[in-house]
Coordinates of C-alpha atoms and ligand atoms in Angstrom, one line a residue:
M13 CA 1.3 41.9 326.9
S14 CA 3.3 39.0 325.5
K15 CA 7.0 38.6 326.3
T16 CA 8.0 39.8 322.8
D17 CA 6.1 43.0 323.3
K18 CA 8.4 44.0 326.3
I19 CA 10.3 47.1 325.4
Q20 CA 14.0 46.9 326.3
G21 CA 17.0 49.1 325.9
V22 CA 18.8 48.9 322.5
R23 CA 21.5 46.3 322.4
G24 CA 25.0 47.7 323.2
M25 CA 23.5 50.9 324.7
N26 CA 23.5 50.9 328.5
D27 CA 21.7 52.6 331.3
V28 CA 24.0 54.1 333.9
L29 CA 22.3 53.2 337.2
P30 CA 22.5 55.2 340.4
A31 CA 24.7 52.4 341.9
D32 CA 27.5 53.5 339.5
E33 CA 27.0 57.2 340.1
A34 CA 29.9 57.5 342.6
Y35 CA 32.4 56.3 339.9
W36 CA 31.0 58.5 337.2
R37 CA 30.9 61.5 339.5
R38 CA 34.5 61.0 340.6
L39 CA 35.6 60.6 337.0
E40 CA 33.8 63.8 336.0
D41 CA 35.2 65.8 339.0
V42 CA 38.8 64.6 338.3
V43 CA 38.5 65.3 334.6
A44 CA 37.1 68.8 335.1
D45 CA 39.9 69.6 337.7
S46 CA 42.7 68.2 335.5
M47 CA 41.5 70.0 332.3
R48 CA 41.4 73.3 334.2
G49 CA 44.9 72.5 335.6
Y50 CA 46.2 72.4 332.0
G51 CA 44.3 75.4 330.6
Y52 CA 41.7 73.4 328.6
Q53 CA 38.3 74.9 328.0
R54 CA 35.2 72.8 327.6
I55 CA 33.3 72.6 324.3
R56 CA 30.0 70.9 323.7
T57 CA 29.3 69.9 320.1
P58 CA 26.1 68.3 318.8
I59 CA 25.7 64.5 318.8
V60 CA 24.5 64.6 315.2
E61 CA 26.7 65.9 312.4
Q62 CA 26.6 65.8 308.7
T63 CA 27.8 62.3 307.5
R64 CA 30.4 63.8 305.2
L65 CA 32.2 65.4 308.2
F66 CA 33.2 61.9 309.3
V67 CA 33.8 60.5 305.8
R68 CA 36.2 63.3 305.1
G69 CA 37.7 63.5 308.6
I70 CA 38.0 59.9 309.7
G71 CA 38.6 58.5 306.3
E72 CA 36.5 56.5 303.8
V73 CA 38.4 53.2 304.2
T74 CA 38.3 52.9 308.0
D75 CA 36.2 50.4 310.1
I76 CA 34.3 53.3 311.6
V77 CA 33.2 54.9 308.3
E78 CA 32.8 51.6 306.4
K79 CA 30.7 49.7 308.8
E80 CA 30.2 51.3 312.2
M81 CA 28.3 54.6 311.7
Y82 CA 24.7 55.2 312.7
S83 CA 23.8 57.2 309.6
F84 CA 20.3 58.2 308.4
T85 CA 18.6 60.5 306.1
D86 CA 16.7 63.4 307.7
A87 CA 13.2 62.7 306.5
L88 CA 12.3 66.4 306.4
N89 CA 15.1 67.7 304.2
G90 CA 17.0 64.7 302.9
E91 CA 20.2 65.6 304.7
Q92 CA 22.6 62.7 305.3
L93 CA 23.3 62.7 309.1
T94 CA 25.3 60.6 311.5
L95 CA 25.4 60.0 315.3
R96 CA 29.0 61.0 316.1
P97 CA 31.3 58.0 316.4
E98 CA 34.0 60.3 317.9
C99 CA 34.4 63.9 318.7
T100 CA 37.7 65.2 317.2
A101 CA 36.1 65.8 313.8
G102 CA 33.2 67.7 315.4
V103 CA 35.5 69.8 317.6
V104 CA 37.6 70.7 314.5
R105 CA 34.5 71.6 312.5
A106 CA 33.3 73.8 315.4
A107 CA 36.7 75.5 315.7
I108 CA 36.7 76.3 312.0
E109 CA 33.1 77.4 312.0
H110 CA 33.6 79.8 315.0
N111 CA 37.1 80.7 314.1
L112 CA 38.3 79.6 317.6
T113 CA 42.0 79.8 316.7
Y114 CA 41.9 83.3 315.3
D115 CA 44.0 84.8 318.1
G116 CA 46.3 81.9 318.7
P117 CA 46.3 78.3 319.9
R118 CA 43.4 76.8 321.8
R119 CA 43.1 73.9 324.2
L120 CA 39.6 72.3 324.2
W121 CA 38.1 69.4 326.0
Y122 CA 34.8 67.5 325.8
S123 CA 32.8 64.7 327.3
G124 CA 29.8 62.8 326.1
P125 CA 28.2 59.8 324.3
M126 CA 29.6 58.4 321.0
F127 CA 28.0 55.8 318.8
R128 CA 29.6 52.9 316.9
H129 CA 27.8 49.9 315.5
E130 CA 30.3 47.3 316.8
R131 CA 29.7 43.8 318.1
P132 CA 28.9 44.5 321.8
Q133 CA 31.1 42.7 324.4
K134 CA 32.7 43.7 327.7
G135 CA 34.3 47.1 327.2
R136 CA 32.8 47.5 323.7
Y137 CA 29.4 49.1 323.3
R138 CA 27.4 50.8 320.7
Q139 CA 26.7 53.8 322.8
F140 CA 29.8 54.6 324.9
H141 CA 31.2 57.7 326.4
Q142 CA 34.5 59.5 325.7
V143 CA 36.4 62.3 327.5
G144 CA 38.8 64.0 325.1
A145 CA 41.1 66.9 324.8
E146 CA 42.3 68.7 321.6
A147 CA 45.2 71.1 321.6
M148 CA 45.0 73.2 318.4
G149 CA 47.8 75.5 317.0
F150 CA 50.9 73.8 318.5
T151 CA 53.6 72.4 316.3
G152 CA 56.2 71.1 318.7
P153 CA 56.5 67.8 320.5
D154 CA 56.0 69.7 323.8
A155 CA 52.2 69.8 323.0
D156 CA 52.2 66.0 322.4
A157 CA 54.1 65.5 325.7
E158 CA 51.7 67.7 327.5
V159 CA 48.6 65.8 326.4
I160 CA 50.3 62.5 327.4
L161 CA 51.2 64.0 330.9
L162 CA 47.6 65.1 331.2
C163 CA 46.5 61.5 330.7
Q164 CA 49.0 60.2 333.2
R165 CA 47.7 62.7 335.8
L166 CA 44.2 61.4 335.1
W167 CA 45.2 57.8 335.8
D168 CA 47.0 58.9 339.0
D169 CA 44.1 61.0 340.3
L170 CA 41.6 58.2 339.5
G171 CA 43.8 55.6 341.3
L172 CA 44.3 53.4 338.2
V173 CA 47.2 51.0 338.2
G174 CA 49.1 49.2 335.5
V175 CA 48.2 51.6 332.7
Q176 CA 51.0 51.4 330.1
L177 CA 51.9 54.0 327.4
E178 CA 52.6 52.9 323.9
I179 CA 53.8 55.4 321.3
N180 CA 54.7 55.4 317.6
S181 CA 55.3 57.9 314.8
L182 CA 53.3 57.8 311.6
G183 CA 55.5 60.4 310.0
Q184 CA 54.2 62.6 307.2
A185 CA 52.1 61.7 304.2
H186 CA 55.0 61.4 301.7
E187 CA 56.9 59.1 304.1
R188 CA 53.8 57.0 304.6
R189 CA 53.4 56.8 300.8
A190 CA 57.0 55.5 300.4
H191 CA 56.4 53.0 303.2
R192 CA 53.0 52.1 301.7
D193 CA 54.6 51.3 298.3
A194 CA 57.2 49.1 300.0
L195 CA 54.5 47.4 302.1
I196 CA 52.3 46.7 299.2
A197 CA 55.2 45.2 297.3
Y198 CA 56.0 43.0 300.3
L199 CA 52.4 41.9 300.8
E200 CA 51.9 41.2 297.1
A201 CA 55.0 39.1 297.2
N202 CA 53.3 37.1 300.0
A203 CA 49.8 37.3 298.7
G204 CA 49.1 33.6 299.5
Q205 CA 49.2 34.4 303.2
L206 CA 46.7 37.2 303.2
D207 CA 43.2 36.7 304.6
E208 CA 40.1 38.1 302.8
D209 CA 40.1 41.4 304.8
A210 CA 43.8 42.0 304.0
R211 CA 43.3 41.2 300.3
R212 CA 40.4 43.8 300.2
R213 CA 42.6 46.4 301.9
L214 CA 45.8 45.7 300.1
H215 CA 45.6 48.7 297.8
S216 CA 43.0 50.8 299.6
N217 CA 44.6 50.8 303.1
P218 CA 47.5 48.4 303.5
L219 CA 48.6 50.1 306.8
R220 CA 45.5 48.8 308.5
I221 CA 46.5 45.2 307.6
L222 CA 49.3 45.6 310.2
D223 CA 46.6 46.0 312.8
T224 CA 45.1 42.6 312.0
K225 CA 44.0 40.4 314.9
N226 CA 44.2 37.3 312.7
P227 CA 46.8 35.0 314.4
A228 CA 47.6 33.3 311.1
M229 CA 48.9 36.6 309.7
Q230 CA 51.1 37.6 312.7
A231 CA 54.4 36.3 311.3
L232 CA 53.8 38.0 308.0
V233 CA 53.0 41.3 309.7
E234 CA 56.1 40.9 311.9
G235 CA 58.4 40.7 308.9
A236 CA 56.8 43.7 307.1
P237 CA 58.8 46.9 306.3
K238 CA 58.5 49.3 309.3
L239 CA 57.4 52.8 308.8
I240 CA 60.1 54.1 311.1
G241 CA 62.7 53.2 308.5
F242 CA 61.0 55.6 306.0
L243 CA 60.8 58.7 308.3
G244 CA 62.8 61.7 307.3
E245 CA 64.9 63.9 309.5
E246 CA 62.2 66.3 310.6
S247 CA 59.8 63.5 311.6
L248 CA 62.5 61.6 313.5
A249 CA 63.4 64.8 315.3
H250 CA 59.8 65.3 316.4
F251 CA 59.6 61.7 317.6
D252 CA 62.9 62.0 319.4
G253 CA 61.8 65.3 320.9
L254 CA 58.7 63.7 322.3
Q255 CA 60.7 60.8 323.7
A256 CA 63.2 63.1 325.4
L257 CA 60.4 65.0 327.1
L258 CA 58.8 61.8 328.3
R259 CA 62.1 60.5 329.7
A260 CA 62.7 63.9 331.4
Q261 CA 59.4 63.4 333.1
N262 CA 60.2 59.8 334.1
L263 CA 57.2 58.7 332.2
P264 CA 57.8 55.1 331.0
Y265 CA 56.7 54.2 327.5
R266 CA 57.1 51.5 324.9
I267 CA 57.5 52.1 321.2
N268 CA 55.0 50.0 319.3
P269 CA 55.8 50.1 315.6
R270 CA 52.5 48.4 314.9
L271 CA 50.5 51.1 316.5
V272 CA 48.6 52.6 313.5
R273 CA 45.3 53.8 315.0
G274 CA 41.9 53.3 313.4
L275 CA 41.4 56.8 312.0
D276 CA 43.1 58.3 309.0
Y277 CA 43.7 61.9 310.3
Y278 CA 46.9 61.2 312.2
N279 CA 50.5 62.2 311.4
L280 CA 53.7 62.1 313.5
S281 CA 53.1 60.9 317.1
V282 CA 50.4 58.5 318.0
F283 CA 49.8 56.9 321.3
E284 CA 47.6 54.5 323.2
W285 CA 47.2 53.7 326.9
V286 CA 46.8 50.0 327.5
V287 CA 45.8 47.8 330.5
D288 CA 45.9 44.0 330.1
G289 CA 45.7 44.3 326.4
L290 CA 42.7 46.6 326.4
T291 CA 43.1 50.2 325.1
I292 CA 41.5 52.7 327.4
C293 CA 42.7 55.8 325.6
G294 CA 44.1 56.7 322.3
G295 CA 45.3 59.8 320.5
G296 CA 48.1 61.6 318.7
R297 CA 48.9 64.4 316.3
Y298 CA 46.5 65.2 313.4
D299 CA 48.1 68.2 311.7
P300 CA 46.3 67.6 308.3
L301 CA 42.7 67.5 309.7
V302 CA 41.9 71.2 310.0
E303 CA 42.8 71.9 306.4
M304 CA 41.1 68.7 305.3
L305 CA 37.9 70.0 306.8
G306 CA 38.2 73.4 305.1
G307 CA 40.1 75.5 307.7
K308 CA 43.5 77.3 307.6
P309 CA 46.3 74.8 308.1
T310 CA 46.6 74.4 311.9
P311 CA 48.6 71.7 313.7
A312 CA 46.8 69.8 316.4
C313 CA 47.0 66.9 318.8
G314 CA 44.8 65.3 321.4
F315 CA 43.3 62.1 322.9
A316 CA 40.1 60.5 323.9
L317 CA 39.6 58.0 326.7
G318 CA 36.7 55.5 326.9
V319 CA 34.8 56.3 330.1
E320 CA 33.2 52.9 330.5
R321 CA 36.7 51.2 330.3
V322 CA 38.2 53.6 332.7
I323 CA 35.3 53.2 335.2
E324 CA 35.8 49.4 335.0
L325 CA 39.4 49.9 336.1
M326 CA 38.3 52.4 338.9
R327 CA 35.9 49.7 340.1
R328 CA 38.7 47.1 340.1
A329 CA 40.9 49.5 342.1
E330 CA 38.2 50.5 344.6
P331 CA 35.3 48.1 344.6
E332 CA 33.4 49.7 347.5
L333 CA 33.2 53.3 346.2
A334 CA 29.7 54.5 347.2
E335 CA 28.1 57.8 347.7
S336 CA 25.8 58.6 350.6
L337 CA 22.4 59.7 349.5
C338 CA 22.3 62.7 351.9
D339 CA 23.7 64.3 355.0
V340 CA 20.6 64.2 357.1
Y341 CA 17.6 61.9 357.2
V342 CA 14.4 63.3 358.8
V343 CA 12.4 60.7 360.7
H344 CA 8.9 61.6 362.0
Q345 CA 5.7 60.2 363.3
G346 CA 2.3 61.9 364.0
A347 CA 0.3 64.5 362.0
Q348 CA 1.8 67.5 363.6
A349 CA 5.3 66.1 363.5
G350 CA 4.9 65.6 359.8
V351 CA 4.3 69.3 359.3
A352 CA 7.2 70.2 361.5
A353 CA 9.4 67.7 359.7
L354 CA 8.7 69.2 356.3
Q355 CA 9.7 72.7 357.7
A356 CA 12.8 71.4 359.5
A357 CA 13.9 69.7 356.2
E358 CA 13.5 73.0 354.3
R359 CA 15.5 74.9 357.0
L360 CA 18.3 72.3 356.8
R361 CA 18.4 72.6 353.0
D362 CA 18.6 76.4 353.4
S363 CA 21.8 75.8 355.3
G364 CA 23.3 73.8 352.5
L365 CA 22.7 70.3 353.9
D366 CA 21.5 67.5 351.7
V367 CA 18.3 66.2 353.3
V368 CA 16.0 63.2 352.6
M369 CA 12.7 63.4 354.5
H370 CA 11.1 60.1 355.2
C371 CA 7.8 59.8 353.3
G372 CA 5.2 57.1 353.5
G373 CA 5.0 56.5 357.3
G374 CA 6.1 53.4 359.1
S375 CA 7.4 52.7 362.5
F376 CA 10.4 54.6 364.0
K377 CA 12.3 51.3 363.7
S378 CA 11.8 50.9 360.0
Q379 CA 12.4 54.6 359.4
F380 CA 15.8 54.4 361.2
R381 CA 16.7 51.4 359.0
K382 CA 16.2 53.6 356.0
A383 CA 18.1 56.5 357.7
D384 CA 21.1 54.1 358.2
A385 CA 20.9 52.8 354.7
S386 CA 20.9 56.3 353.3
G387 CA 24.5 57.0 354.5
A388 CA 23.4 60.1 356.3
F389 CA 25.6 61.0 359.3
A390 CA 22.6 62.4 361.3
A391 CA 18.9 61.7 361.7
V392 CA 16.6 64.4 362.8
V393 CA 13.8 62.9 364.8
L394 CA 10.4 64.5 365.3
G395 CA 7.6 62.8 367.4
D396 CA 4.8 64.2 369.5
D397 CA 7.1 64.8 372.4
E398 CA 9.5 66.9 370.4
V399 CA 6.8 68.9 368.7
A400 CA 5.2 69.7 372.0
A401 CA 8.5 71.0 373.3
G402 CA 9.4 72.9 370.1
E403 CA 12.4 70.6 369.7
A404 CA 13.9 67.9 367.6
T405 CA 16.2 65.0 368.5
V406 CA 19.4 64.9 366.6
K407 CA 20.8 61.3 366.4
W408 CA 24.4 60.8 365.2
L409 CA 24.4 57.7 362.9
R410 CA 27.9 56.8 362.1
A411 CA 30.3 54.9 364.3
D412 CA 33.2 57.0 363.0
D413 CA 31.4 60.2 363.9
G414 CA 34.2 61.1 366.4
A415 CA 33.2 62.5 369.8
A416 CA 29.5 62.2 369.1
G417 CA 29.7 58.4 368.4
S418 CA 27.1 56.2 366.7
G419 CA 23.7 56.2 368.3
Q420 CA 24.3 59.1 370.6
Q421 CA 21.6 61.7 370.5
Q422 CA 20.7 65.1 371.8
R423 CA 17.6 67.3 372.1
V424 CA 17.9 70.6 370.3
P425 CA 15.5 73.5 369.9
L426 CA 14.0 73.4 366.4
E427 CA 15.5 76.7 365.3
R428 CA 19.0 75.5 366.3
V429 CA 19.0 72.0 364.5
A430 CA 20.8 73.3 361.4
E431 CA 23.4 75.2 363.5
V432 CA 24.1 72.1 365.7
I433 CA 24.5 69.8 362.7
I434 CA 26.7 72.3 360.8
G435 CA 28.8 72.9 363.9
F436 CA 29.4 69.2 364.1
V437 CA 30.4 69.0 360.4
Q438 CA 32.9 71.9 361.0
D439 CA 34.3 70.3 364.1
E440 CA 34.8 67.1 362.2
G441 CA 36.2 68.9 359.1
Ligands
HAM642 P1 39.6 55.9 319.4 O1 40.8 55.2 319.6 O2 38.7 55.5 318.3 O3 40.1 57.4 319.2 O4 38.7 56.0 320.7 C1 39.3 56.4 322.0 C2 38.8 55.5 323.1 O5 37.4 55.4 323.1 C3 39.3 54.0 322.9 O6 40.6 53.9 323.4 C4 38.3 53.3 323.8 O7 38.7 53.4 325.2 C5 37.1 54.1 323.6 N1 36.2 53.4 322.7 C6 36.2 53.3 321.4 N2 35.2 52.6 320.9 C7 34.5 52.1 321.9 C8 33.4 51.2 322.1 N3 32.8 50.7 321.0 N4 33.0 50.9 323.3 C9 33.6 51.4 324.4 N5 34.7 52.2 324.3 C10 35.1 52.6 323.1 C11 39.2 58.5 318.9 O8 38.0 58.4 319.0 C12 39.9 59.8 318.6 N6 38.9 60.8 318.4 C13 40.9 60.1 319.7 C14 41.6 61.4 319.5 C15 41.3 62.6 320.0 N7 42.7 61.6 318.7 C16 43.0 62.8 318.7 N8 42.2 63.5 319.5

């Protein structure tokens, strides 16, 4: 086979290897606990949705819909389908389809892979994972504050440091229209300073121009009319209400008037959590979306965090996080010992212990090396001597294993091995 025939993973789509499992598992555990703690129920929606869900939901003139979606025609029935680039639209579709808000508000959360055809770089992938929460049916800023507090709890429980909250208000559609008109007039008056992207967006989506990364346009963007100046009384009251609640919780935040988000469904409060210039989580209120997708008008807000980005921060905070493979490693030598070892391993598993039985032979010395590397706290050893006596040797493997001490061992009747090991765990616990 030539080198070019070698089959590799798709660019920007990563394998998550066992070495990273400890981080993923911790994140999943913390997320599941926190979501329960705030009354959120899990929902699992399909990875593939109809393309028009995202075109209508996220907005036609957004980076995601214009150039990042993995869309294809179903060869069997001609349907236009898309791998989900985010999950809010799918959750809202499911909530409408199954009438999930018929008896009042709902708090839903999800976790899973998303797909965007972006230029891969560190922290930016084509398949990435999000954890998100959507609170549907709540109007007041208390719901916005609650999803923000939920995020803060996640950062605390995951041990992340230096995560900063930025907030803004996008007001309501008519306020954005008034701002948009003023913005277009300002940008037209300065047309000579616009780059190609900005010229293309001038009339279709001028708000996104404020999000430009082009350094040459920063001064222009700085001087542009700010949306906050166009917000009416109600929008300002909502934004003030959110800020009062955040202050009452001692949750520091920064107002970022340039925070516009990359999806069109938002109104009123939007927020992002940022570390060293990288956004790890974004969200806000999206009251118009349910109606836009054909449901009864239902206010809503939520967020999604980028799992890979959060895991990178967890790794920075705790570089050595590792999971042990098992509690007990079974070491054995000799034909009869092999049979007894298989039985002993099953009995240990019956007692709820995680057990790796050595397979493939080898000297006791090399088997013990594997037992040590497995992270097990005990090895159960079976040789000819032990089998003849109907016993096993239990060897305690970890230096920090309290009274037992590393390397200490004891002979135990085969039928009492599980009891002795569990007794040890309970004493320690
Ligand atoms: P988003 O800002 O597009 O919002 O994505 C949320 C998070 O997903 C980002 O902050 C980032 O951490 C992560 N993310 C996005 N794209 C990539 C990528 N290519 N590679 C790695 N990570 C990425 C949404 O998706 C909204 N649905 C959030 C929301 C929920 N708003 C209300 N409810």
